[in-house]
Coordinates of C-alpha atoms in Angstrom, one line a residue:
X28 CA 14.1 3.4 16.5
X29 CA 14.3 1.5 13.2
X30 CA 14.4 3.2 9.8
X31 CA 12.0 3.0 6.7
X32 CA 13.2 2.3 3.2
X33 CA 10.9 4.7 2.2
X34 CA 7.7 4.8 0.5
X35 CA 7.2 2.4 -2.0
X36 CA 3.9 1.2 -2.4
X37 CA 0.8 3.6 -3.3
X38 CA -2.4 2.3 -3.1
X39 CA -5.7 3.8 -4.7
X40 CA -8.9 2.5 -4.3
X41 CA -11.1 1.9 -7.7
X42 CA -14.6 0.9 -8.0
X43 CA -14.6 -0.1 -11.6
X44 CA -11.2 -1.4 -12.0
X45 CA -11.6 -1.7 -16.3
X46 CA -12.1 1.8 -16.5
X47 CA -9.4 2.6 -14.1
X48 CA -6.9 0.3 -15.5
X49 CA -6.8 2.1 -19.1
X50 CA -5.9 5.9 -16.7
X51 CA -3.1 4.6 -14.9
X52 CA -1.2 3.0 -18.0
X53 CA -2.0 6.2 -19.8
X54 CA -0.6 8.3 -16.5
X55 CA 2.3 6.0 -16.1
X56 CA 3.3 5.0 -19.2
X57 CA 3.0 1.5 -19.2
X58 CA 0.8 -1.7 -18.5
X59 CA 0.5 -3.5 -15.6
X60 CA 2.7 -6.1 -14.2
X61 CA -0.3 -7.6 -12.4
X62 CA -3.5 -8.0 -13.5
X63 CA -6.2 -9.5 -11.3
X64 CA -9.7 -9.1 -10.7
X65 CA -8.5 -7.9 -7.0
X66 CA -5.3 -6.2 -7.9
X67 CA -3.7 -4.5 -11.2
X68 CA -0.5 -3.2 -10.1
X69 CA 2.3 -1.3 -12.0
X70 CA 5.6 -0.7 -11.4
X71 CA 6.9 2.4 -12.1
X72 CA 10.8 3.7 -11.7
X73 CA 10.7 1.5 -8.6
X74 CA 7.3 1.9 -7.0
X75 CA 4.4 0.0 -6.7
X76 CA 1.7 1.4 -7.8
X77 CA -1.7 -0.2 -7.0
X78 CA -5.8 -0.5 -8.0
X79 CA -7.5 -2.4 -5.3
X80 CA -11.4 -2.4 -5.9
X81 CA -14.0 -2.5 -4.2
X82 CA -12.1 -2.0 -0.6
X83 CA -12.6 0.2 2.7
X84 CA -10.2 2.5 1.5
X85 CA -11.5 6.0 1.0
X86 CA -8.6 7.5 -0.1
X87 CA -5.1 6.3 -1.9
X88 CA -2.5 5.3 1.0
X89 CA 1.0 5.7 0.8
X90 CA 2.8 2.4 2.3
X91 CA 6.3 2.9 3.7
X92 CA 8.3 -0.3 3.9
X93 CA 9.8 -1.5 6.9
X94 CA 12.2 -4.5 7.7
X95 CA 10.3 -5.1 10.8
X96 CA 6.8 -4.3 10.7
X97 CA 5.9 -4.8 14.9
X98 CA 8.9 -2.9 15.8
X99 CA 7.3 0.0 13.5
X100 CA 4.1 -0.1 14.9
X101 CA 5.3 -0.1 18.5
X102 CA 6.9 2.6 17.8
X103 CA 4.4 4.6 16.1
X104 CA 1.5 3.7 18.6
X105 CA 4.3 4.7 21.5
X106 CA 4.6 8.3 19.6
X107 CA 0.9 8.5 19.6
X108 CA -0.1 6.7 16.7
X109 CA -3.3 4.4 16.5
X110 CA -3.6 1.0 15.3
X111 CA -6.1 0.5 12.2
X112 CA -5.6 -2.6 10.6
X113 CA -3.4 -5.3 12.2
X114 CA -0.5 -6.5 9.7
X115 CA -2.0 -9.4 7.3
X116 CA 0.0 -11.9 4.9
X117 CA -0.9 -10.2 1.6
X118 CA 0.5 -13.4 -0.6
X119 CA 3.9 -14.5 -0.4
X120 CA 4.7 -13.3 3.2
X121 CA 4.1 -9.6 2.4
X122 CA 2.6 -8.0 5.5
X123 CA 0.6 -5.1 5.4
X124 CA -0.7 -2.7 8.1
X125 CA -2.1 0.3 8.7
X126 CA -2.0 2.9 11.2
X127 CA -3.5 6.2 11.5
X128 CA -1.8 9.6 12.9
X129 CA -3.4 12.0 15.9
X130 CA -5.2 13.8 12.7
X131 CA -6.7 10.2 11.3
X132 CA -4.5 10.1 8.7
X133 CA -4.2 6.6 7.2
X134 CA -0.3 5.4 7.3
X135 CA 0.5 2.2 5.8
X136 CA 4.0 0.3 6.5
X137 CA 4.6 -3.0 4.6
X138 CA 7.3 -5.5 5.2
X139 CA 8.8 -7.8 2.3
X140 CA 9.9 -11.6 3.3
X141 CA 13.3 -11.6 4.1

């Protein structure tokens, strides 16, 4: 089994994104490091925290990073898990996926380019 470098990424889903922006600087204590009209993202004490409007997301997901994001998923479909979203280059050869456990819960693993 490979090993996670834990989680690292949080994702929340926004649907106004200017009057979310302003409650996650106050929250954090800080401004964004990226700041698009399909992304604001902060990074805070080592995690990146994100504001992705208007998505399919219903709820904020919690992405665990991986150095090899198939491996991962075989092995979480193997122990039960369900694919949701196959992984997808994101920009800059970050892939993202998501899976969901035998309760639906949405688990997202992301893998940085090496």
């Amino acid at each position: 089994m490979t090993s996670t470098q834990g989680v690292k990424t949080i994702l929340h889903p926004v649907t106004d994104l200017e009057k979310a922006k302003p409650v996650y600087a106050a929250l954090l204590g800080l401004e964004p490091m990226a700041d698009s009209p399909y992304y604001v993202g902060f990074e805070a004490e080592g995690q990146q925290i994100g504001l992705v409007p208007n998505s399919d997301m219903t709820s904020p997901t919690a992405y665990w990073h991986v150095t090899d994001i198939e491996a991962k998923i075989a092995e979480v479909t193997a122990a039960g898990g369900t694919l949701k979203d196959a992984p997808k280059d994101v920009g800059g050869g970050r892939l993202v996926a998501t899976l969901t456990d035998p309760d639906g819960n949405v688990l997202g693993i992301l893998q940085d380019p090496s």
